[in-house]
Coordinates of C-alpha atoms in Angstrom, one line a residue:
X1 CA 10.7 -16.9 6.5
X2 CA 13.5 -15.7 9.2
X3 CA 12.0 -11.7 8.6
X4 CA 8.6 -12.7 10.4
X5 CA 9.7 -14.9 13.3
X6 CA 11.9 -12.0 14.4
X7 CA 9.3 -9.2 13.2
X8 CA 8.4 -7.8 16.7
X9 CA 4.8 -5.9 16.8
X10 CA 4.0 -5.5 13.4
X11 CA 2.4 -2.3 12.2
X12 CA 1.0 -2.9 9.2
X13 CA -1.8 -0.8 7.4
X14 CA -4.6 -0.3 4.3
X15 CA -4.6 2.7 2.5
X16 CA -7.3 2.9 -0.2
X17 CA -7.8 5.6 -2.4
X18 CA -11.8 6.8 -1.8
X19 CA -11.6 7.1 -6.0
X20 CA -14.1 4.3 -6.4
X21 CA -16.0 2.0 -4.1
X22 CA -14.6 -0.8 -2.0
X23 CA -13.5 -4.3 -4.1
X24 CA -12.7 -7.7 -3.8
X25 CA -9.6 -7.1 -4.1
X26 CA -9.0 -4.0 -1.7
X27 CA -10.9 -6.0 0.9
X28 CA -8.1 -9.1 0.2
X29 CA -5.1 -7.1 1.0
X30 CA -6.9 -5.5 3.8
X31 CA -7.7 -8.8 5.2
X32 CA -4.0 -10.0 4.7
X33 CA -2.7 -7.3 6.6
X34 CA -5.6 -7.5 9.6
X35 CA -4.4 -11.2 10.2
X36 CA -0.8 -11.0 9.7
X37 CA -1.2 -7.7 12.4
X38 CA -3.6 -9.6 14.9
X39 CA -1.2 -12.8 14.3
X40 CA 1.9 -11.3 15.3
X41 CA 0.5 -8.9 18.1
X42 CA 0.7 -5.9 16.0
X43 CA -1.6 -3.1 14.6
X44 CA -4.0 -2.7 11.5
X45 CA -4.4 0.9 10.5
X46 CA -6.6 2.6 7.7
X47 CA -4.9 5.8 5.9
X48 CA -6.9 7.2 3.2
X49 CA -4.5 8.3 0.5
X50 CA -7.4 11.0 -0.8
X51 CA -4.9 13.5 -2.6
X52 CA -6.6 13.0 -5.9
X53 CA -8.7 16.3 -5.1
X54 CA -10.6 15.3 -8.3
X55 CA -11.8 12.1 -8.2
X56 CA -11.8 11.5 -3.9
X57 CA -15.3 11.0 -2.7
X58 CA -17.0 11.1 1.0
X59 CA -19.1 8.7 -0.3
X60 CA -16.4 6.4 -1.4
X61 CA -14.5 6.7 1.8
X62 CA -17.6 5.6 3.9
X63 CA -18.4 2.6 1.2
X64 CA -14.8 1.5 2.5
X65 CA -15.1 2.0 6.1
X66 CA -18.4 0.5 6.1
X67 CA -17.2 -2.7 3.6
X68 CA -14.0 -3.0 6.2
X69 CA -16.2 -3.0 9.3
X70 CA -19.1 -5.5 8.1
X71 CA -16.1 -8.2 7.6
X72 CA -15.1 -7.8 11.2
X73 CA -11.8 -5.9 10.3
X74 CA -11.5 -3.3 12.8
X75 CA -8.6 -1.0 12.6
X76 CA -6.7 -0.1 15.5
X77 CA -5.5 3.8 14.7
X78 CA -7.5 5.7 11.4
X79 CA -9.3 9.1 9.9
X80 CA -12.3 8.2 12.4
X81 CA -10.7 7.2 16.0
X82 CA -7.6 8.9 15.5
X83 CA -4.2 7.5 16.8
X84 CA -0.6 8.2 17.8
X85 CA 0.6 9.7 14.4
X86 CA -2.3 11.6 12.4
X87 CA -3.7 12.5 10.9
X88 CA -4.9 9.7 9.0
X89 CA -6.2 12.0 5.6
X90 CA -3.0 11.7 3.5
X91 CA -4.6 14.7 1.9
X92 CA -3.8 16.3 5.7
X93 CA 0.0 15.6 5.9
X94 CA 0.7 17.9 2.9
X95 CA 3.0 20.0 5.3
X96 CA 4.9 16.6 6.1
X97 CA 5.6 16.0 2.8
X98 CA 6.7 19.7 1.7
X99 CA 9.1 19.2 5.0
X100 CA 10.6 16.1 3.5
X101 CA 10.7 17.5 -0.4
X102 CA 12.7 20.7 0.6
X103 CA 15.0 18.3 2.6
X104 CA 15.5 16.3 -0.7
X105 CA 15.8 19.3 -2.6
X106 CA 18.7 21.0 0.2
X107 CA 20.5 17.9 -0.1
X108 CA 20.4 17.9 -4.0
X109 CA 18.8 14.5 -4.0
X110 CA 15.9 16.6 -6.1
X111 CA 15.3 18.8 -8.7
X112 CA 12.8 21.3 -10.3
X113 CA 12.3 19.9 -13.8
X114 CA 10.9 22.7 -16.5
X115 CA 10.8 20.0 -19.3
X116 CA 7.4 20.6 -21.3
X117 CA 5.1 17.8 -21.9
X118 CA 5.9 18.0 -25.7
X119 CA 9.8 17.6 -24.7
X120 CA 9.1 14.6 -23.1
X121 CA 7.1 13.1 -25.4
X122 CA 9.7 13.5 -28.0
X123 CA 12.3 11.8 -25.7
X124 CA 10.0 8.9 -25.5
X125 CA 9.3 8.6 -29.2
X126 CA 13.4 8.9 -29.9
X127 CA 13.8 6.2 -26.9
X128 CA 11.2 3.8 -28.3
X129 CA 12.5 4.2 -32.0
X130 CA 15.9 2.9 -30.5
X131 CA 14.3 -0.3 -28.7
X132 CA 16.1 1.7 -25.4
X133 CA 14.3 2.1 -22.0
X134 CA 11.8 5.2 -22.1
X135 CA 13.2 6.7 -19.2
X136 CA 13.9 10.6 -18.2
X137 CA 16.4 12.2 -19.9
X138 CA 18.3 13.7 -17.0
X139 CA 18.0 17.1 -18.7
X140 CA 17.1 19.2 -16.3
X141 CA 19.3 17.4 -13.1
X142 CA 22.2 20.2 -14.4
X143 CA 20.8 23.1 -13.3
X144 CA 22.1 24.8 -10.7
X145 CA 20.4 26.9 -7.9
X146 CA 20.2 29.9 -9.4
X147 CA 19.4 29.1 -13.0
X148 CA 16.4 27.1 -11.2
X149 CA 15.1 30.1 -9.0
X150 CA 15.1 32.1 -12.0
X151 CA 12.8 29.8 -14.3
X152 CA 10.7 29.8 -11.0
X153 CA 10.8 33.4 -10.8
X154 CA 10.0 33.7 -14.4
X155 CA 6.8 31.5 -13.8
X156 CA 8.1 28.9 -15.8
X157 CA 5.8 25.2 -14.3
X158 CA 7.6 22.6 -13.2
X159 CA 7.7 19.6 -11.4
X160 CA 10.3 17.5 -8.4
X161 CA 12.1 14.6 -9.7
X162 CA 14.1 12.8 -7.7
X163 CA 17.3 11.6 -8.5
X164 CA 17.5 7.9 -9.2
X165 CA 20.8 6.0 -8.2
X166 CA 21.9 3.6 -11.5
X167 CA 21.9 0.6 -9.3
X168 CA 20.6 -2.6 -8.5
X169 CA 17.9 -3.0 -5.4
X170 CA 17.4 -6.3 -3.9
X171 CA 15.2 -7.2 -1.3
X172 CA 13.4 -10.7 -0.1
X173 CA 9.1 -10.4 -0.7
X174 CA 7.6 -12.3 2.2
X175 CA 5.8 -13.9 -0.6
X176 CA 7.7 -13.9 -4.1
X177 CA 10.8 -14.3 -2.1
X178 CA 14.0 -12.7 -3.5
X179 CA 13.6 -9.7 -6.0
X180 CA 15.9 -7.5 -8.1
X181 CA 15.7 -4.6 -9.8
X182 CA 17.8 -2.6 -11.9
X183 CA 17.0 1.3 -11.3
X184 CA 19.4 2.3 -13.5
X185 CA 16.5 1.4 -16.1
X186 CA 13.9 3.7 -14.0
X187 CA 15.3 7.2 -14.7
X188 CA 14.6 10.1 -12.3
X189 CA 11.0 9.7 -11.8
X190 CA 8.8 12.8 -10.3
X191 CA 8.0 12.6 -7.1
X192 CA 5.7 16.4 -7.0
X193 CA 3.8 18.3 -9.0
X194 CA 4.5 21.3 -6.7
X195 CA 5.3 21.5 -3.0
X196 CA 1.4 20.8 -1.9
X197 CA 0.7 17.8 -4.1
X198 CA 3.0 15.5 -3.8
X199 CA 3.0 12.0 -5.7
X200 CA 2.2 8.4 -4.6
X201 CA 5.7 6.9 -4.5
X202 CA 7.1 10.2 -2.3
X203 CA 4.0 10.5 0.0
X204 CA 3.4 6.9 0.9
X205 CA 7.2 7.0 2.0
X206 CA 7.0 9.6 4.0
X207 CA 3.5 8.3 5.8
X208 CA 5.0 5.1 6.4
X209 CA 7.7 6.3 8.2
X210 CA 6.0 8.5 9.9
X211 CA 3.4 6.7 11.1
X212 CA 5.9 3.2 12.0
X213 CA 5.0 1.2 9.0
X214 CA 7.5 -1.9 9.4
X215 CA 5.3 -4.0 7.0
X216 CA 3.6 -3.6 3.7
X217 CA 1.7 -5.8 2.4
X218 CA -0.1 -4.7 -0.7
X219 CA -1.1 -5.7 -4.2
X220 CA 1.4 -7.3 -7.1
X221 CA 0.5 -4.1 -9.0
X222 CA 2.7 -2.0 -7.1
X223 CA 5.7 -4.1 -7.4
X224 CA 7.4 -1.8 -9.3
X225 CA 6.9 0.8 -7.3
X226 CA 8.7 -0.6 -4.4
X227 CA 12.6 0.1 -6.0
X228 CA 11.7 3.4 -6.2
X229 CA 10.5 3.5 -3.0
X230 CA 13.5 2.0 -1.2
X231 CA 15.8 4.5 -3.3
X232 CA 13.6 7.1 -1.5
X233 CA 13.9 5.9 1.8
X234 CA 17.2 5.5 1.6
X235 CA 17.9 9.1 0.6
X236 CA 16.1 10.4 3.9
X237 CA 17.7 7.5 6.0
X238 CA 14.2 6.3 6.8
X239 CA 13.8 2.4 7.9
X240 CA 13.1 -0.2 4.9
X241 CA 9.6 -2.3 5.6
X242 CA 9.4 -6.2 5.2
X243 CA 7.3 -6.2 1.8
X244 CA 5.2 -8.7 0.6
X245 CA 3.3 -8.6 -2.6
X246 CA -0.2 -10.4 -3.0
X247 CA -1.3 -11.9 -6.5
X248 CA -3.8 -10.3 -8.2
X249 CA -7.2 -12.0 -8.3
X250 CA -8.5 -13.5 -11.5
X251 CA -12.0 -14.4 -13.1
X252 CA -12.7 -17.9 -14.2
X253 CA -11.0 -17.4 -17.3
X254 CA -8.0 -16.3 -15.6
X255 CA -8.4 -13.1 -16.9
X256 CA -7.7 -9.8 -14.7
X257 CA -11.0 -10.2 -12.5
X258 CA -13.9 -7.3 -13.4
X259 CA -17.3 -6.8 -13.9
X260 CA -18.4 -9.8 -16.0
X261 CA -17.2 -12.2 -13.9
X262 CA -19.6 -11.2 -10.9
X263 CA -19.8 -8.1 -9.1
X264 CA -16.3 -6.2 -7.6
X265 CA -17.7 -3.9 -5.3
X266 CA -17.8 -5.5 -1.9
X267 CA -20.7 -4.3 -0.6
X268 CA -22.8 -5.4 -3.8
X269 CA -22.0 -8.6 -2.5
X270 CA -23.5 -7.7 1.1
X271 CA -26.9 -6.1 -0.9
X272 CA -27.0 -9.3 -2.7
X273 CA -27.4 -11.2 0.4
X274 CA -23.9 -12.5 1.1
X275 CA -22.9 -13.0 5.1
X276 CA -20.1 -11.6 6.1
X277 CA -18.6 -14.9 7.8
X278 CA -19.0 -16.4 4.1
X279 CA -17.0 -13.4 2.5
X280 CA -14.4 -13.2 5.0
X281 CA -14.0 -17.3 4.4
X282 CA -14.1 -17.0 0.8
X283 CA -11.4 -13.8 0.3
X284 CA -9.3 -15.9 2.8
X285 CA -8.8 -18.5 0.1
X286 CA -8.4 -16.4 -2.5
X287 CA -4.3 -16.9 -2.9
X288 CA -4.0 -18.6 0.7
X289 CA -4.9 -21.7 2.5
X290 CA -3.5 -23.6 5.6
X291 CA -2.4 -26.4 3.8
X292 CA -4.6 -28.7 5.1
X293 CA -8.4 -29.8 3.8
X294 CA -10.0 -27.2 6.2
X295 CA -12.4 -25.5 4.6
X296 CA -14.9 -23.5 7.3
X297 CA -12.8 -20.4 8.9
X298 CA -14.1 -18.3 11.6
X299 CA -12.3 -15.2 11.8
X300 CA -10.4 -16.5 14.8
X301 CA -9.5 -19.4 13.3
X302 CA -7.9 -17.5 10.4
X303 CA -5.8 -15.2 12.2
X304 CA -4.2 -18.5 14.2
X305 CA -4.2 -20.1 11.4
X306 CA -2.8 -17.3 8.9
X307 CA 1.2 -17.9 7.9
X308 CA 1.7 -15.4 4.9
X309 CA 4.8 -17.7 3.6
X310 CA 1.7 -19.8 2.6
X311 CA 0.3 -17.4 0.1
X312 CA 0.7 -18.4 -3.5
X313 CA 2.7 -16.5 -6.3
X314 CA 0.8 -17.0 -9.0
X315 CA -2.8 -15.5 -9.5
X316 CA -5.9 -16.7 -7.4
X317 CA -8.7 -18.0 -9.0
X318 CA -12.7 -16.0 -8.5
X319 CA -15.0 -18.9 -8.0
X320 CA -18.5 -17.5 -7.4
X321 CA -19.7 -21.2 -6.9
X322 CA -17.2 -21.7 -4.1
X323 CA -18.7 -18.3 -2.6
X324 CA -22.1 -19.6 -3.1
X325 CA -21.5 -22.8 -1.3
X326 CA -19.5 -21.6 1.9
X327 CA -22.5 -18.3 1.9
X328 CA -25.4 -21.4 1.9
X329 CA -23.0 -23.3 5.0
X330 CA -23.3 -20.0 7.2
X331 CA -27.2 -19.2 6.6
X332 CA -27.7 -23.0 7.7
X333 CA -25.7 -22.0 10.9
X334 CA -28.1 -19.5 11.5
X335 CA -31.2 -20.2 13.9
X336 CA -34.3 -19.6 12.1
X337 CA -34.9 -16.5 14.5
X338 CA -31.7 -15.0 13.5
X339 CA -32.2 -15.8 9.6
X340 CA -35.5 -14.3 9.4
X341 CA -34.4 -11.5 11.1
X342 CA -31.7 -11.1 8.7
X343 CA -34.5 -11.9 5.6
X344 CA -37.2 -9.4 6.7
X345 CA -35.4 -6.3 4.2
X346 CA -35.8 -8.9 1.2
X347 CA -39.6 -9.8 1.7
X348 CA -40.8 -6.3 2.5
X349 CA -38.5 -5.2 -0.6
X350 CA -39.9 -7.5 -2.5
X351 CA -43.6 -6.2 -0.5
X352 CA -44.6 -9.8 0.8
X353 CA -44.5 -8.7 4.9
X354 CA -44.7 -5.8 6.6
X355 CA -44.6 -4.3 10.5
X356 CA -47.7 -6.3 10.9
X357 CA -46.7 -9.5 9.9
X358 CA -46.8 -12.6 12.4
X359 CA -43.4 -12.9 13.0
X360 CA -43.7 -16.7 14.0
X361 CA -45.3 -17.6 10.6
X362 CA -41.7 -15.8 9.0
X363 CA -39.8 -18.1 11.1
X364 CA -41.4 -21.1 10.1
X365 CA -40.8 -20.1 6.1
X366 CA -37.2 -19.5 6.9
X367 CA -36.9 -22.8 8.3
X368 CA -38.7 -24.6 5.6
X369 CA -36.3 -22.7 3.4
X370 CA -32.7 -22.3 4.6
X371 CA -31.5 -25.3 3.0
X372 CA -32.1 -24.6 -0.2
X373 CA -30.9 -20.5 -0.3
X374 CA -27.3 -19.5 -1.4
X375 CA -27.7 -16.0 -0.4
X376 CA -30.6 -13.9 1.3
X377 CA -31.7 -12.2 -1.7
X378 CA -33.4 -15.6 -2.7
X379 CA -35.6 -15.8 -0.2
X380 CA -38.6 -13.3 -1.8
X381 CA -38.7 -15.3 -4.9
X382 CA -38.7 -18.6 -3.4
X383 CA -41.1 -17.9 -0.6
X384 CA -43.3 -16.0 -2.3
X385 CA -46.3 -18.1 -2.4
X386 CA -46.2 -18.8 1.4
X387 CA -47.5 -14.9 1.5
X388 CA -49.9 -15.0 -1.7
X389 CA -52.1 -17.3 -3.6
X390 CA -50.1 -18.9 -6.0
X391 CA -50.8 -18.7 -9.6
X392 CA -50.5 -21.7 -12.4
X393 CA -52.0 -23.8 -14.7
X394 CA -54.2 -26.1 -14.0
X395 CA -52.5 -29.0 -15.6
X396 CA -49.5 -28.5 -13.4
X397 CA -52.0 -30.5 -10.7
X398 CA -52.2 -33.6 -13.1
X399 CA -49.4 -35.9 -12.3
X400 CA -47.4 -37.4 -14.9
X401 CA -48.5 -41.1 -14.6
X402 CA -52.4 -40.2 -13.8
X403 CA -55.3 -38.5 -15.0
X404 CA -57.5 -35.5 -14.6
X405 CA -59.9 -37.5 -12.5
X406 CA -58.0 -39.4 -10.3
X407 CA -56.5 -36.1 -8.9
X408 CA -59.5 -34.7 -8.3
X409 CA -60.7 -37.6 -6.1
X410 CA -57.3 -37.5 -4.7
X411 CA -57.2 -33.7 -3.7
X412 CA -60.9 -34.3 -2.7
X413 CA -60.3 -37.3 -0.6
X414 CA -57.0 -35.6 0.9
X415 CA -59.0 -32.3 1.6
X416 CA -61.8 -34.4 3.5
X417 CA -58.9 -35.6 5.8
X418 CA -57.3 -32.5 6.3
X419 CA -60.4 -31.1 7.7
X420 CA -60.9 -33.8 10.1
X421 CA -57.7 -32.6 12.0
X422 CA -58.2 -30.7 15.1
X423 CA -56.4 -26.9 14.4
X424 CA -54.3 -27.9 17.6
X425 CA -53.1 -31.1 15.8
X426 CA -52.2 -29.0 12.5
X427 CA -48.5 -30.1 13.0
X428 CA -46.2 -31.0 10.1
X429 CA -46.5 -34.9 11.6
X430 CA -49.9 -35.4 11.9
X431 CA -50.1 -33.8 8.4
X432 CA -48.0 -36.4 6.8
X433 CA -50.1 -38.7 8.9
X434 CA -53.3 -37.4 7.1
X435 CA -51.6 -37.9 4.1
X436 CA -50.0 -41.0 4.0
X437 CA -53.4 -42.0 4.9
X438 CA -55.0 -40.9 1.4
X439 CA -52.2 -43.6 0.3
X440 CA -54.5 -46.6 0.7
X441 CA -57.2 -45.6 -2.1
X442 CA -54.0 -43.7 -4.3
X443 CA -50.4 -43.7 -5.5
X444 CA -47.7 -41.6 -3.8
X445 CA -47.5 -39.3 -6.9
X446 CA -51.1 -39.0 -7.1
X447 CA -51.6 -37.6 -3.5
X448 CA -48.6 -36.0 -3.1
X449 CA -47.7 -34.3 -6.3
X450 CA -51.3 -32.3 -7.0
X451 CA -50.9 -31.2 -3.0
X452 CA -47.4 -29.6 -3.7
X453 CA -48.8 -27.7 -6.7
X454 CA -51.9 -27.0 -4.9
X455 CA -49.4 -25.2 -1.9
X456 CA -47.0 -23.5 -3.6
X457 CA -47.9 -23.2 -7.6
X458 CA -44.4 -25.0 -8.4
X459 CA -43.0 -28.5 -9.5
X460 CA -40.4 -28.2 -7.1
X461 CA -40.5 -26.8 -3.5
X462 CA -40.4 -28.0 0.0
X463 CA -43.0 -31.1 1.2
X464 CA -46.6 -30.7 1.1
X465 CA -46.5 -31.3 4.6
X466 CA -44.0 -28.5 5.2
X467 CA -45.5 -25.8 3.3
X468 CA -49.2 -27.4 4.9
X469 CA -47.9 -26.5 8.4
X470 CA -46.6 -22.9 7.9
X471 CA -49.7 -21.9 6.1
X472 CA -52.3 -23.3 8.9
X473 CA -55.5 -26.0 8.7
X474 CA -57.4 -22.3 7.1
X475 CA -55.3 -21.4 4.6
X476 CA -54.5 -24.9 3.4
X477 CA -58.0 -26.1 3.0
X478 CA -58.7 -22.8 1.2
X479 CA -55.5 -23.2 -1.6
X480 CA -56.6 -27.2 -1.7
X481 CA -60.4 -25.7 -2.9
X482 CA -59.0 -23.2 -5.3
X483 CA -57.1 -26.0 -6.9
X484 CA -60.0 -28.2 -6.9
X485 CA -62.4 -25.4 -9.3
X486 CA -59.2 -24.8 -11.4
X487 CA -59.4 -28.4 -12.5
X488 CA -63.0 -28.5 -12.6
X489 CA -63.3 -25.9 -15.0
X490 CA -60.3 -26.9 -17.1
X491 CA -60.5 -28.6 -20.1

């Protein structure tokens, strides 16, 4: 589109609310902005819009800083490194805001409204009963100065509306394209409770402008507050913004994405054992790709690649199996060092290694392992009988197609080979060597099959020889004895 090839150093920004705990969807919109910004040569910044005294948390505020930094999306002015215009607390810039609601109010571009909440709500039932759009009645825009300094003086409560224009407001989304609203169908809407709480539509205006926000790029859901926010700018002769207005995301059943289609808070997904490369790939997709078959982003290659003309209208689609796929591609990029660095919280969690635990021995699991683990949280479960005897049934040894006897002479004759390796030569090769070798007297199920079991206590898991080597000539010979007396003493 002609608005971003002539958009010179974009400023663009994230302002969350600390109400709740960073989402998927949050972390989206952030991530549009951060590329569109780094893109264009321009700047990211947070703002935390925390004037909801009631339900704005510390702890929420860090979830979202801390969610925002583990993706790699550092912002370039914010509440914790300060910049040219903060503060970056919205709850700060209260005296901002009064400025800018008395100059509203001078120009009679504003109003006190003393309408009770039972007034309104009869004006909304009479509107509704006449199929006519609920908006303000307008009763109150009459008063003049001194009949409203007397109601104030009189203690009566009130509210600031500001005076809406009956007309129509058009503007091109950098991603709907051309929009149009009628805001003769808004109605004066309330921009204040009093002069130190302002409301969302009249204080993100004035923090915009104030802090050189020429581009905002947010969620669908605030679509229609962007009329009433150009009606405000316009009334303080502020700059418009380029706006562009991201689909919302949506579970597999295309249904407004929540809780039962996977978790929402982003940094469940990081406990869970997600990387941060995978996330930052995945959210990427969700509404946007290059238009190419590409698939595997670095961050890099997303901001070069990024054109936000390219982001879809309609709704993007949650696939947790897509996630899954692109999170198991980045732990196989990982060196096994670096993986079972990242693993060690899981398997002392789950109390299978602690500060004293050969740290070789955990790199040999991981790379036995990493091709078969979506996310880190798996590795406990699936590794688990690397650290521990395993325990199962003694049938479990007795392949399918054999018998009760021929496995033990099979484990037996298998167990007599092992021995005969040096502990030196205990390598993963000469293991399948030692194995192979019981092939002569048995079939490939029979040797191979009771030795898995034997290992790990499971049908399925990596190779015999695999699991053989990280364990050690000891430990293997010791397992291959105790499942030896299980099927001796089964029945």
């Amino acid at each position: 589109m002609k608005q971003i090839t002539i958009l010179k150093n974009p400023r663009v920004r994230i302002a969350p609310s600390p109400t709740g705990f960073l989402h998927i969807g949050t972390a989206r919109t952030a991530l549009f902005n951060y590329l569109f910004a780094k893109k264009y040569g321009g700047k990211f910044i947070l703002r935390v819009e925390d004037t909801d005294k009631e339900r704005s948390e510390k702890r929420f505020e860090e979830d979202i800083m801390e969610g925002l930094k583990w993706l790699g999306m550092i912002w370039d002015e914010g509440p914790d490194i300060g910049g040219q215009f903060a503060p970056y607390h919205q709850s700060e810039r209260s005296e901002r805001h009064r400025f800018f609601l008395e100059k509203l109010l001078n120009e009679n571009k504003a109003y006190h409204c003393f309408c009770t909440p039972e007034e309104l709500e009869a004006h909304r039932n009479y509107m509704a009963s006449q199929s006519l759009p609920i908006k303000y009645s307008g009763k109150c825009a009459g008063l003049d100065k001194k009949e409203t300094e007397e109601k104030i003086r009189s203690g009566a409560k009130s509210v600031i509306r500001f005076k809406v224009s009956a007309k129509k407001i058009a503007f091109i989304d950098l991603i709907k394209g051309p929009v149009e609203f009628d805001a003769g169908l808004i109605g004066d809407i309330v921009i204040a409770k009093n002069f130190d709480e302002s409301l969302y539509n009249f204080a993100v205006v004035v923090d915009d402008e104030e802090m050189r926000i020429n581009c905002v790029i947010r969620g669908e859901d605030h679509l229609s507050n962007t009329p009433k926010q150009i009606l405000i700018q316009e009334a303080l002769g502020f700059k418009i913004p380029l706006y562009g207005h991201v689909p919302l995301i949506l579970g597999s059943d295309r249904s407004k994405l929540s809780k039962r289609h996977g978790a929402t808070s982003l940094m469940e997904y990081k406990k869970d054992g997600y990387l941060p490369e995978a996330m930052i790939n995945f959210i990427a997709f969700l509404g946007w790709n290059p238009g190419d078959e590409k698939e595997i982003f670095s961050l890099q290659e997303l901001i070069d690649a990024f054109d936000i003309t390219q982001v879809s209208k309609s709704g993007a689609i949650f696939n947790i199996q897509k996630l899954n796929w692109l999170n198991g591609y980045y732990i196989r990029q990982k060196t096994n060092a670096g993986l079972s660095g990242l693993c060690m919280s899981y398997l002392k969690e789950a109390g299978l290694v602690d500060e004293h635990t050969d740290q070789e021995m955990v790199e040999k699991i991981v790379a036995v392992e990493k091709d078969r683990i979506k996310k880190l949280s798996e590795i406990a479960g699936i590794t688990e009988f690397f650290f521990k005897l395993p325990g199962y049934q003694a049938e479990l040894l007795i392949w399918k197609k054999s018998n009760k006897e021929t496995i033990l002479d099979s484990l037996m004759a298998t167990k007599n080979l092992l021995e005969g390796l040096d502990e030196k030569e205990f390598s993963e090769i000469r293991i399948k060597s030692v194995l192979d070798g019981a092939l002569i007297k048995f079939s490939s199920g029979e040797v191979y099959w009771p030795m898995r079991v034997a290992l790990s206590g499971k049908e399925a898991s990596p190779g015999p020889a695999e699991i053989a080597f990280v364990l050690g000539k000891q430990e293997t010979i010791r397992r291959v004895d105790y499942a030896i007396e299980k099927l001796k003493l089964s029945h």
